[in-house]
Amino acid sequence: MAKRLGAQTLMMGQPVGVAAWASIAGKKEKQGPLGSLFDRVFEDTMCGQQTWEQAEVHMQKCAVLSAANKLKLPLEALQLLFAGDLVNQCTASSYASRGTELPYAGLYGACSTMAEGLAMAACMVDGGFVDRACAAASSHFCTAERQYRFPLDYGGQRTSTAQWTATAAGACILTREPAEVVITQACFGRVVDLGVTDVNNMGAAMAPAAYDTISHVLEDTKTAPTDYDAIVTGDLGVIGSNLLLSLFDRDGIDLSEVHQDCGKLLYGPKQDTHAGGSGCGCSAAVLCASLLEKVKTGEYTRILFGGTGALMSPTSVQQGESIPGICHAVVLEHRGA
Amino acid sequence: MAKRLGAQTLMMGQPVGVAAWASIAGKKEKQGPLGSLFDRVFEDTMCGQQTWEQAEVHMQKCAVLSAANKLKLPLEALQLLFAGDLVNQCTASSYASRGTELPYAGLYGACSTMAEGLAMAACMVDGGFVDRACAAASSHFCTAERQYRFPLDYGGQRTSTAQWTATAAGACILTREPAEVVITQACFGRVVDLGVTDVNNMGAAMAPAAYDTISHVLEDTKTAPTDYDAIVTGDLGVIGSNLLLSLFDRDGIDLSEVHQDCGKLLYGPKQDTHAGGSGCGCSAAVLCASLLEKVKTGEYTRILFGGTGALMSPTSVQQGESIPGICHAVVLEHRGA
């Protein structure tokens, strides 16, 4: 029987299988260190569509379809879809879901969306409500830039603390059947806001939320960082990652041995992304291209995957508000055959 | 044990109690037929804050606090919060959640958000993951107008098919303990898009989604409209409601005896709202001010509450996309002492 451990962590009654996953990426992501691992790459920024927004819709749809194809299942067999993105009113997900015949629950968690969706989908499967559920997320550099920052044509200069919104998508299918990769725990995070107002330094805004959630999971499950092969955040980038390590350091905990960050994994040092990658698609694609594969093969026996989101909007920032951060997490484990 | 009935409806293992609820409204809503029923009314559009956006944050926070107060519970005892709104990046909910210390999962379902949150929260409680969970939603006329339409100062004329975004919020606390009002079934809807492109006629865009979900629930649970004291949509308005009745009429089903719509219930005929109310706060406040009270007293023994959302954005509409609709639903029943 499922239960709540400690203050915040949700323990699955039975491990929930991650039966299939798929990752989609753009040209720049293909040029990065994970370039050869994506299921599909669109070299064309438009993905053959008429607008960047439609391109993102297309990428998210491809991720879900590609994951379903791996199980040779029609889309409606996925039973329930949790999805989200950064576009105003989450239209990338809503339009991607259109025509799928799949019950769809829209999420908003900014860059934490993939983890939020996995947590939700795992609970729905473990609770017995559905046999299968899908979690998906996407982002697109061009849809994000024009919505959050400047028209691309301006060629505006980016600060050294800025992160690069990934053109990428990922999807996972969860199931009650046994699988080599399972979710054993999930944790919905709390909003943490320490007053950061610089939208070009979202890593700093999100690091305290990552610290809050990871600390809770460790405490609730009575585990130490060394009990995990990796504790992966997505996406704090270079600056947020350093802050996270400092926060744990104050507690006398060395996270550096096991910590990784999707924003640091997606791009290489010569790709001029400054502090690293970001966007809902960044952690979704890194999870589906690399992390889940390593759990599947047993290279990793247990990892903590924590998606981090900066929950501001251009309007809230213009109005002088600081940036609330959040981190949702799931524990992924390898199960031998 | 929970299970999926038919294609789409989720059956709770045990009825999930709706232990407390609260509704907040603005001045215009107070002047409507439900005016005396709200827990708190803000006559001032700013709710004492600096911006309309902060006002909406404040209203949503008040709704959650007010519901918790009725149970004499501190906020953290609610264990998990599902919330959403219409503001870009769902900032009304994220900022409302800030400082609550409550794990928070952001949702995007446009005007269907309250029903989406109730469905999610019910499953989390029934699945054993939490003892209590809260679902909340809000909208504000002024935040919506300036984001979706024109600066208020323009005084732009509204079409006769347009709906009026409610300045309102609602929150419900679900629990595993017995209660006079319970949720027995939930249904996440599918995206339905029949090609409506007129953003001033969202009732027409959402009616087919309402038809789809309500039909599925009736079929999956083997019930007829007469098995419900009310089948309530929120918010199709006058035009969407008529379309919904027509769609059922084609199937030889007369929904007119039991159908109600939150968009029609919130405002009186002389309030110049044209086709009726809308916004996440409309169905949330009507549910919490009126419908749940009627289920509690036993005036209604069983109702189907279907939240309807139009999932477009200003950008998607400018790009020529049609408007995808969705309807999420829960079945609410009266339980005698």
PDB file of C-alpha atoms in Angstrom, chain B residues 2-97:
ATOM      1  CA  ALA B   2      -9.642   1.910  -7.447  1.00  0.00           C
ATOM      2  CA  LYS B   3     -10.148   1.033 -11.105  1.00  0.00           C
ATOM      3  CA  ARG B   4     -10.820   2.430 -14.529  1.00  0.00           C
ATOM      4  CA  LEU B   5     -14.420   2.008 -15.664  1.00  0.00           C
ATOM      5  CA  GLY B   6     -14.893   1.731 -19.416  1.00  0.00           C
ATOM      6  CA  ALA B   7     -12.665   3.903 -21.533  1.00  0.00           C
ATOM      7  CA  GLN B   8     -12.105   6.911 -19.360  1.00  0.00           C
ATOM      8  CA  THR B   9     -13.811   7.112 -15.961  1.00  0.00           C
ATOM      9  CA  LEU B  10     -11.763   6.527 -12.814  1.00  0.00           C
ATOM     10  CA  MET B  11     -13.599   4.864  -9.934  1.00  0.00           C
ATOM     11  CA  MET B  12     -12.356   5.672  -6.434  1.00  0.00           C
ATOM     12  CA  GLY B  13     -11.668   2.617  -4.253  1.00  0.00           C
ATOM     13  CA  GLN B  14     -13.417   4.403  -1.393  1.00  0.00           C
ATOM     14  CA  PRO B  15     -15.441   7.605  -1.717  1.00  0.00           C
ATOM     15  CA  VAL B  16     -13.111  10.551  -1.077  1.00  0.00           C
ATOM     16  CA  GLY B  17     -14.505  13.108   1.359  1.00  0.00           C
ATOM     17  CA  VAL B  18     -14.800  16.773   0.491  1.00  0.00           C
ATOM     18  CA  ALA B  19     -14.241  18.017   4.014  1.00  0.00           C
ATOM     19  CA  ALA B  20     -14.298  21.779   3.492  1.00  0.00           C
ATOM     20  CA  TRP B  21     -14.469  24.392   0.772  1.00  0.00           C
ATOM     21  CA  ALA B  22     -14.367  28.151   0.439  1.00  0.00           C
ATOM     22  CA  SER B  23     -15.217  30.728  -2.200  1.00  0.00           C
ATOM     23  CA  ILE B  24     -13.944  34.262  -2.735  1.00  0.00           C
ATOM     24  CA  ALA B  25     -15.468  36.771  -5.119  1.00  0.00           C
ATOM     25  CA  GLY B  26     -15.274  40.330  -6.394  1.00  0.00           C
ATOM     26  CA  LYS B  27     -17.790  43.141  -6.400  1.00  0.00           C
ATOM     27  CA  LYS B  28     -19.611  42.251  -9.607  1.00  0.00           C
ATOM     28  CA  GLU B  29     -19.945  38.626  -8.506  1.00  0.00           C
ATOM     29  CA  LYS B  30     -21.405  39.792  -5.205  1.00  0.00           C
ATOM     30  CA  GLN B  31     -24.055  41.680  -7.145  1.00  0.00           C
ATOM     31  CA  GLY B  32     -25.108  38.454  -8.897  1.00  0.00           C
ATOM     32  CA  PRO B  33     -27.641  35.820  -7.778  1.00  0.00           C
ATOM     33  CA  LEU B  34     -25.058  33.971  -5.613  1.00  0.00           C
ATOM     34  CA  GLY B  35     -23.856  37.199  -4.006  1.00  0.00           C
ATOM     35  CA  SER B  36     -24.752  36.312  -0.439  1.00  0.00           C
ATOM     36  CA  LEU B  37     -23.130  32.884  -0.541  1.00  0.00           C
ATOM     37  CA  PHE B  38     -19.423  33.671  -0.888  1.00  0.00           C
ATOM     38  CA  ASP B  39     -17.154  33.262   2.114  1.00  0.00           C
ATOM     39  CA  ARG B  40     -15.437  36.544   1.397  1.00  0.00           C
ATOM     40  CA  VAL B  41     -15.954  39.377  -1.053  1.00  0.00           C
ATOM     41  CA  PHE B  42     -13.416  41.978  -2.149  1.00  0.00           C
ATOM     42  CA  GLU B  43     -15.223  45.154  -3.205  1.00  0.00           C
ATOM     43  CA  ASP B  44     -11.850  46.603  -4.255  1.00  0.00           C
ATOM     44  CA  THR B  45     -10.557  45.243  -7.585  1.00  0.00           C
ATOM     45  CA  MET B  46      -7.016  45.393  -6.202  1.00  0.00           C
ATOM     46  CA  CYS B  47      -7.898  43.427  -3.037  1.00  0.00           C
ATOM     47  CA  GLY B  48      -5.621  45.865  -1.222  1.00  0.00           C
ATOM     48  CA  GLN B  49      -2.617  44.849  -3.339  1.00  0.00           C
ATOM     49  CA  GLN B  50      -0.443  46.805  -5.780  1.00  0.00           C
ATOM     50  CA  THR B  51      -1.396  45.062  -9.022  1.00  0.00           C
ATOM     51  CA  TRP B  52      -4.294  43.031 -10.387  1.00  0.00           C
ATOM     52  CA  GLU B  53      -1.976  40.040 -10.611  1.00  0.00           C
ATOM     53  CA  GLN B  54      -1.162  40.317  -6.908  1.00  0.00           C
ATOM     54  CA  ALA B  55      -4.885  40.719  -6.234  1.00  0.00           C
ATOM     55  CA  GLU B  56      -5.554  37.375  -7.895  1.00  0.00           C
ATOM     56  CA  VAL B  57      -2.724  35.790  -5.902  1.00  0.00           C
ATOM     57  CA  HIS B  58      -4.309  37.177  -2.750  1.00  0.00           C
ATOM     58  CA  MET B  59      -7.759  35.843  -3.611  1.00  0.00           C
ATOM     59  CA  GLN B  60      -6.480  32.348  -4.294  1.00  0.00           C
ATOM     60  CA  LYS B  61      -4.491  32.363  -1.074  1.00  0.00           C
ATOM     61  CA  CYS B  62      -7.578  33.531   0.841  1.00  0.00           C
ATOM     62  CA  ALA B  63      -9.636  30.696  -0.634  1.00  0.00           C
ATOM     63  CA  VAL B  64      -7.142  28.044   0.516  1.00  0.00           C
ATOM     64  CA  LEU B  65      -6.699  29.638   3.947  1.00  0.00           C
ATOM     65  CA  SER B  66     -10.415  30.033   4.430  1.00  0.00           C
ATOM     66  CA  ALA B  67     -11.076  26.365   3.606  1.00  0.00           C
ATOM     67  CA  ALA B  68      -8.290  25.276   5.985  1.00  0.00           C
ATOM     68  CA  ASN B  69      -9.698  27.511   8.719  1.00  0.00           C
ATOM     69  CA  LYS B  70     -13.041  25.756   8.510  1.00  0.00           C
ATOM     70  CA  LEU B  71     -11.279  22.545   9.515  1.00  0.00           C
ATOM     71  CA  LYS B  72      -9.123  24.418  12.039  1.00  0.00           C
ATOM     72  CA  LEU B  73      -6.075  23.039  10.247  1.00  0.00           C
ATOM     73  CA  PRO B  74      -2.757  24.767   9.608  1.00  0.00           C
ATOM     74  CA  LEU B  75      -1.911  24.982   5.907  1.00  0.00           C
ATOM     75  CA  GLU B  76       0.815  22.353   6.018  1.00  0.00           C
ATOM     76  CA  ALA B  77      -1.767  19.822   7.238  1.00  0.00           C
ATOM     77  CA  LEU B  78      -3.319  19.960   3.770  1.00  0.00           C
ATOM     78  CA  GLN B  79      -0.244  17.972   2.637  1.00  0.00           C
ATOM     79  CA  LEU B  80      -0.559  18.600  -1.115  1.00  0.00           C
ATOM     80  CA  LEU B  81      -1.938  21.466  -3.196  1.00  0.00           C
ATOM     81  CA  PHE B  82      -3.108  21.308  -6.807  1.00  0.00           C
ATOM     82  CA  ALA B  83      -3.779  24.728  -8.265  1.00  0.00           C
ATOM     83  CA  GLY B  84      -3.969  26.617 -11.519  1.00  0.00           C
ATOM     84  CA  ASP B  85      -5.127  29.802 -13.178  1.00  0.00           C
ATOM     85  CA  LEU B  86      -5.155  31.619 -16.529  1.00  0.00           C
ATOM     86  CA  VAL B  87      -2.275  34.031 -16.008  1.00  0.00           C
ATOM     87  CA  ASN B  88       0.779  33.361 -18.170  1.00  0.00           C
ATOM     88  CA  GLN B  89       3.040  30.793 -16.480  1.00  0.00           C
ATOM     89  CA  CYS B  90       0.269  30.213 -13.888  1.00  0.00           C
ATOM     90  CA  THR B  91       1.828  32.800 -11.630  1.00  0.00           C
ATOM     91  CA  ALA B  92      -1.354  33.413  -9.618  1.00  0.00           C
ATOM     92  CA  SER B  93      -1.061  29.881  -8.251  1.00  0.00           C
ATOM     93  CA  SER B  94       2.720  29.742  -7.872  1.00  0.00           C
ATOM     94  CA  TYR B  95       2.858  33.015  -5.950  1.00  0.00           C
ATOM     95  CA  ALA B  96      -0.206  32.040  -3.889  1.00  0.00           C
ATOM     96  CA  SER B  97       1.571  28.852  -2.920  1.00  0.00           C
TER      97      SER B  97
END
